Coordinates of C-alpha atoms and ligand atoms in Angstrom, one line a residue:
M6 CA -47.0 41.1 57.9
T7 CA -50.3 41.3 56.2
A8 CA -52.0 38.3 54.7
E9 CA -51.6 39.9 51.3
K10 CA -47.9 40.2 51.6
A11 CA -47.6 36.6 52.8
V12 CA -49.3 35.4 49.6
Q13 CA -47.0 37.6 47.5
T14 CA -43.9 36.1 49.2
T15 CA -45.2 32.6 48.6
A16 CA -45.8 33.3 45.0
R17 CA -42.3 34.8 44.6
R18 CA -40.7 31.7 46.2
K19 CA -42.6 29.5 43.8
R20 CA -41.4 31.5 40.9
V21 CA -37.8 31.3 42.1
Q22 CA -38.1 27.6 42.5
R23 CA -39.5 27.2 39.1
L24 CA -36.7 29.2 37.7
K25 CA -34.1 27.1 39.6
R26 CA -35.6 23.9 38.2
L27 CA -35.5 25.4 34.7
I28 CA -31.8 26.3 35.1
V29 CA -30.9 22.9 36.4
F30 CA -32.9 21.2 33.6
S31 CA -31.2 23.4 31.0
L32 CA -27.8 22.7 32.4
I33 CA -28.4 18.9 32.3
T34 CA -29.7 19.1 28.8
A35 CA -26.7 21.3 27.8
I36 CA -24.3 18.7 29.2
L37 CA -26.1 15.5 28.2
T38 CA -27.0 16.3 24.6
P39 CA -23.4 16.7 23.4
T40 CA -22.3 13.7 25.4
V41 CA -25.0 11.5 23.9
L42 CA -24.3 12.9 20.4
S43 CA -20.6 12.3 20.8
V44 CA -21.2 8.7 21.7
V45 CA -23.6 8.2 18.8
L46 CA -21.2 9.8 16.4
F47 CA -18.3 7.9 17.7
V48 CA -20.1 4.6 17.2
R49 CA -21.0 5.6 13.7
L50 CA -17.5 6.8 12.9
H51 CA -16.1 3.5 14.1
G52 CA -18.5 1.7 11.8
L53 CA -17.5 3.8 8.8
E54 CA -13.9 3.3 9.6
K55 CA -14.4 -0.4 9.4
Q56 CA -16.2 -0.1 6.1
V57 CA -13.4 2.1 4.7
A58 CA -10.8 -0.4 5.8
H59 CA -12.8 -3.2 4.2
L60 CA -13.1 -1.3 0.9
E61 CA -9.4 -0.4 1.0
R62 CA -8.6 -4.1 1.3
M63 CA -10.9 -4.9 -1.6
V64 CA -9.2 -2.2 -3.7
A65 CA -5.8 -3.4 -2.8
D66 CA -6.7 -7.0 -3.6
M67 CA -8.1 -5.9 -7.0
Q68 CA -5.0 -3.9 -7.8
K69 CA -2.8 -6.8 -6.7
Q70 CA -4.8 -9.2 -9.0
Q71 CA -4.5 -6.8 -11.8
S72 CA -0.8 -6.4 -11.6
E73 CA -0.4 -10.1 -11.2
N74 CA -2.2 -10.6 -14.5
A75 CA 0.2 -8.0 -15.8
D76 CA -2.8 -5.9 -16.7
A77 CA -3.1 -2.2 -16.2
T78 CA -5.8 0.2 -15.6
P79 CA -5.2 3.1 -17.9
D80 CA -6.4 6.5 -16.9
I81 CA -9.4 7.7 -18.8
G82 CA -8.8 11.3 -18.1
I83 CA -11.2 14.0 -18.9
G84 CA -9.3 17.3 -18.7
E85 CA -6.8 17.5 -15.9
G86 CA -8.6 16.5 -12.7
L87 CA -11.5 14.2 -13.4
V88 CA -10.3 10.7 -14.1
F89 CA -12.1 7.4 -14.3
R90 CA -10.6 4.0 -14.4
L91 CA -11.5 1.2 -16.6
E92 CA -10.6 -2.4 -16.1
I93 CA -9.2 -3.9 -19.2
N94 CA -8.2 -7.4 -20.0
M95 CA -5.1 -7.2 -22.1
P96 CA -5.1 -9.2 -25.3
D97 CA -3.0 -12.4 -25.2
E98 CA -0.6 -11.1 -27.7
S99 CA 0.6 -8.5 -25.3
E100 CA 4.3 -7.9 -25.9
E101 CA 5.3 -8.0 -22.3
P102 CA 8.5 -9.9 -21.9
E103 CA 6.9 -12.3 -19.5
E104 CA 8.3 -15.4 -21.2
T105 CA 11.8 -14.7 -20.4
K106 CA 12.0 -15.4 -16.7
P107 CA 15.0 -13.9 -14.9
A108 CA 17.7 -16.3 -13.8
E109 CA 17.3 -15.4 -10.1
A110 CA 13.8 -17.0 -10.2
S111 CA 15.4 -20.5 -10.0
Q112 CA 16.8 -20.5 -6.5
D113 CA 17.7 -24.2 -6.5
E114 CA 20.4 -23.9 -9.1
G115 CA 22.0 -21.1 -7.1
I116 CA 23.9 -23.3 -4.6
Q117 CA 26.0 -25.3 -7.1
D118 CA 27.0 -22.9 -9.8
G119 CA 26.0 -19.7 -8.0
A120 CA 29.1 -17.7 -8.7
E121 CA 28.8 -18.4 -12.4
Q122 CA 25.4 -16.8 -12.6
Q123 CA 26.4 -13.3 -11.7
E124 CA 26.4 -12.2 -15.3
E125 CA 22.6 -11.8 -15.5
A126 CA 21.0 -9.3 -17.8
V127 CA 20.3 -6.1 -16.0
R128 CA 16.7 -5.5 -15.3
K129 CA 15.5 -2.2 -16.7
V130 CA 13.0 0.0 -15.0
Y131 CA 11.4 3.0 -16.8
L132 CA 9.6 5.6 -14.8
T133 CA 7.1 7.4 -17.0
F134 CA 5.0 10.4 -16.2
D135 CA 1.8 11.3 -18.1
D136 CA -0.4 14.4 -18.3
G137 CA 2.2 17.0 -17.4
P138 CA 3.7 19.5 -17.3
S139 CA 2.1 21.0 -14.2
S140 CA 3.3 22.5 -10.9
N141 CA 4.3 19.0 -9.8
T142 CA 6.7 18.5 -12.8
N143 CA 9.4 20.7 -11.3
K144 CA 9.1 18.9 -7.9
I145 CA 9.5 15.6 -9.7
L146 CA 12.5 16.9 -11.7
D147 CA 14.1 18.0 -8.4
I148 CA 13.7 14.6 -6.9
L149 CA 15.0 12.8 -10.0
A150 CA 18.0 15.1 -10.0
Q151 CA 18.6 14.4 -6.3
Y152 CA 18.7 10.7 -7.0
D153 CA 20.5 11.1 -10.4
V154 CA 17.7 9.2 -12.1
K155 CA 16.4 9.8 -15.7
A156 CA 12.8 9.3 -16.5
T157 CA 10.3 9.8 -19.4
F158 CA 7.6 12.4 -19.6
F159 CA 4.7 11.9 -21.9
V160 CA 3.5 15.5 -22.0
V161 CA 0.4 17.3 -23.2
G162 CA 0.2 20.8 -24.7
K163 CA 0.4 23.5 -22.1
E164 CA 1.0 27.1 -22.8
G165 CA 2.8 29.8 -20.9
E166 CA 6.4 30.5 -19.9
W167 CA 6.2 28.1 -16.9
A168 CA 5.2 25.3 -19.3
E169 CA 8.0 26.1 -21.8
D170 CA 10.5 26.1 -18.9
A171 CA 9.2 22.7 -17.8
Y172 CA 9.6 21.2 -21.3
N173 CA 13.1 22.6 -21.6
R174 CA 14.1 21.4 -18.1
I175 CA 13.0 17.9 -19.0
V176 CA 15.2 17.9 -22.1
E177 CA 18.2 19.7 -20.5
E178 CA 18.3 17.4 -17.5
G179 CA 18.6 14.3 -19.7
H180 CA 15.1 13.0 -19.5
T181 CA 13.1 11.7 -22.5
L182 CA 10.4 14.0 -23.9
G183 CA 7.5 11.8 -25.1
M184 CA 4.2 12.9 -26.5
H185 CA 0.8 12.1 -24.9
S186 CA -1.4 14.4 -27.0
Y187 CA -2.0 18.1 -27.3
T188 CA -5.5 18.3 -26.0
H189 CA -6.0 14.9 -24.2
V190 CA -9.7 15.1 -25.3
Y191 CA -10.6 11.5 -26.3
Q192 CA -13.6 12.4 -28.4
S193 CA -11.7 14.6 -30.7
I194 CA -8.3 12.9 -31.0
Y195 CA -9.8 9.4 -31.6
A196 CA -12.4 10.7 -34.0
S197 CA -10.3 9.9 -37.0
V198 CA -6.7 9.3 -38.1
E199 CA -6.7 12.8 -39.5
A200 CA -7.8 14.3 -36.2
Y201 CA -5.3 12.2 -34.3
A202 CA -2.5 13.2 -36.7
E203 CA -3.4 16.9 -36.4
D204 CA -3.3 16.8 -32.6
L205 CA 0.0 14.9 -32.5
N206 CA 1.7 17.1 -35.1
R207 CA 0.6 20.1 -33.3
L208 CA 2.2 18.8 -30.1
R209 CA 5.3 17.6 -32.0
D210 CA 5.8 21.0 -33.7
Y211 CA 5.1 22.9 -30.5
L212 CA 7.7 20.9 -28.5
Y213 CA 10.2 21.1 -31.3
E214 CA 9.8 24.9 -31.4
I215 CA 10.4 25.2 -27.7
T216 CA 13.1 22.5 -27.0
G217 CA 14.6 21.8 -30.4
V218 CA 13.8 18.1 -29.8
E219 CA 11.6 16.1 -32.2
S220 CA 10.0 13.5 -30.0
R221 CA 9.9 10.0 -31.3
F222 CA 7.9 8.4 -28.6
V223 CA 4.1 8.4 -27.9
R224 CA 1.8 7.2 -25.2
F225 CA -1.8 7.0 -26.3
P226 CA -4.2 8.7 -23.9
G227 CA -5.8 5.8 -22.1
G228 CA -3.2 3.5 -23.5
S229 CA -3.4 1.5 -26.8
S230 CA -5.8 -0.8 -25.0
N231 CA -8.3 2.0 -24.2
T232 CA -11.9 1.3 -24.7
V233 CA -12.9 4.9 -25.4
S234 CA -11.8 5.0 -29.0
D235 CA -14.6 4.0 -31.4
L236 CA -12.0 3.5 -34.1
D237 CA -9.8 0.4 -34.0
M238 CA -6.6 1.5 -32.3
H239 CA -4.6 -0.3 -35.1
T240 CA -5.6 2.6 -37.3
F241 CA -3.6 5.0 -35.1
I242 CA -0.8 2.5 -34.6
T243 CA -0.3 2.1 -38.3
Y244 CA -0.1 5.9 -38.6
L245 CA 2.6 6.0 -35.9
N246 CA 4.5 3.3 -37.7
E247 CA 4.5 5.3 -40.9
Q248 CA 5.8 8.3 -39.0
G249 CA 8.6 6.2 -37.4
I250 CA 7.2 6.9 -33.9
T251 CA 7.2 4.2 -31.3
Y252 CA 4.3 4.0 -28.8
F253 CA 4.7 2.8 -25.2
D254 CA 2.2 1.4 -22.9
W255 CA 3.1 0.2 -19.4
N256 CA 3.2 -3.1 -17.5
V257 CA 3.1 -1.7 -14.0
S258 CA 0.5 0.9 -12.9
S259 CA 1.2 3.0 -9.9
G260 CA -2.6 3.4 -9.6
D261 CA -2.1 7.2 -9.0
A262 CA -4.8 8.2 -11.5
G263 CA -7.7 6.6 -9.8
S264 CA -10.8 8.4 -8.5
R265 CA -9.5 7.8 -4.9
K266 CA -6.3 9.6 -4.1
L267 CA -3.8 7.0 -3.0
E268 CA -1.5 7.5 -0.1
P269 CA 2.2 7.7 -1.1
E270 CA 2.8 4.3 0.5
E271 CA 0.1 2.7 -1.6
I272 CA 1.6 4.1 -4.8
V273 CA 5.0 2.7 -3.8
A274 CA 3.5 -0.7 -2.9
N275 CA 1.6 -0.9 -6.2
C276 CA 4.8 -0.2 -8.2
I277 CA 7.0 -2.6 -6.3
N278 CA 4.4 -5.4 -6.2
G279 CA 3.7 -4.9 -9.9
M280 CA 7.3 -5.3 -10.9
G281 CA 7.3 -9.0 -10.0
N282 CA 10.0 -10.8 -12.0
K283 CA 9.6 -8.6 -15.1
D284 CA 12.9 -7.9 -17.0
T285 CA 11.6 -4.7 -18.5
V286 CA 9.4 -2.6 -16.3
V287 CA 7.5 0.4 -17.5
I288 CA 5.8 2.2 -14.6
L289 CA 2.8 4.4 -15.3
M290 CA 2.7 7.6 -13.1
H291 CA 1.2 11.0 -13.5
D292 CA 2.7 14.5 -13.1
A293 CA -0.7 16.2 -13.3
A294 CA -1.5 19.0 -10.8
G295 CA -4.1 16.9 -9.0
R296 CA -1.7 14.1 -8.1
P297 CA 0.4 15.4 -5.2
T298 CA 0.9 12.0 -3.6
T299 CA 2.8 10.8 -6.7
V300 CA 5.5 13.4 -5.9
E301 CA 5.5 12.3 -2.2
A302 CA 5.8 8.6 -3.2
L303 CA 8.7 9.1 -5.6
P304 CA 11.7 9.3 -3.2
A305 CA 10.8 6.0 -1.5
L306 CA 10.0 4.3 -4.8
I307 CA 13.4 5.3 -6.3
E308 CA 15.2 4.2 -3.1
Q309 CA 13.5 0.8 -3.1
I310 CA 14.3 0.2 -6.8
Q311 CA 17.9 1.4 -6.4
A312 CA 18.3 -1.1 -3.5
M313 CA 17.4 -4.0 -5.8
D314 CA 20.1 -6.2 -7.3
N315 CA 20.9 -5.9 -11.0
T316 CA 18.4 -3.2 -11.5
E317 CA 18.7 0.0 -13.4
I318 CA 16.4 3.0 -13.8
L319 CA 16.6 4.4 -17.3
P320 CA 14.9 6.9 -19.7
I321 CA 13.2 5.4 -22.7
T322 CA 15.4 5.5 -25.8
E323 CA 15.4 4.0 -29.3
D324 CA 17.0 0.9 -27.7
T325 CA 14.2 0.3 -25.2
L326 CA 12.1 -2.8 -25.8
P327 CA 8.6 -1.3 -26.2
V328 CA 5.9 -2.5 -23.8
Q329 CA 2.7 -2.5 -25.8
H330 CA -0.8 -3.7 -24.9
I331 CA -1.7 -4.4 -28.6
K332 CA 0.6 -5.1 -31.5
S333 CA 0.6 -3.4 -34.9
Q334 CA -1.5 -5.1 -37.6
Q335 CA 1.4 -6.7 -39.5
E336 CA 2.7 -8.4 -36.3
T337 CA -0.7 -9.9 -35.4
E338 CA -1.7 -11.1 -38.8
D339 CA 0.5 -14.1 -39.0
Ligands
ZN425 ZN1 -3.3 10.8 -19.8

């Protein structure tokens, strides 16, 4: 072996060793980096989960407080999907039948003359769906049929055969067809009485043409207590009174129109908790396309209401005691 060759061999060995070190280092890096990242991400996820849980508790508390005050948070929908929520303190003259406490609230009397008290007024629950029809309307109608329950739909103006089928199905299956507004665009419908009347008449005529039913019931977009109308809502209420149309708000909000999509269980809990001891319960829900969890919540909600004593689920009719957030002018001016 020449001296030159020996030098070459040594140099090659060094190169191989360097390469080996590089490979080992790369391997360690390749294993360590994801591990460290995983740990870091796991810790951060845990922190975020805690924050979400905390926020959920806060939201639940707020909703509970709201329903305890018998308030509601109307949807301030812009188009179909985007919906804000506004907190509103209902005026004191709210027509909710809170004064009349159901007899079962007084448990003490029950022992002595319990059997005599069976003849209580039946508590009435009205399921109402706003903003439809949509692809969810048929699913909701299927569920209602399955449980033999009639509800009320405050619809908007949708065009196409599918929509006409939905309006007709609502009527044919014994539900109440109510009007929400044709366009649901706050700025235009609440611009003036004329604009409101034009929108509502358009919807009424459209529905009559399709179903043969002239709707007598209205739910204002955002509710009568909305804060989006620049005009005093009494202006529109007076117009409805002149037309012989009754408007309905709600005294229980399912909360399904909030910016956060609620789980079905949360929707059910909001409704059941919101019912409290009310004799007349009008529950606000939405059959808009972007509200799939409302559909998922419906079976459990109906089952829980049907399991309650002395409680009936009914569609809104002329005999229904209206739940209204604000009264008409004549009633408040005395
Ligand atoms: Zn609406």
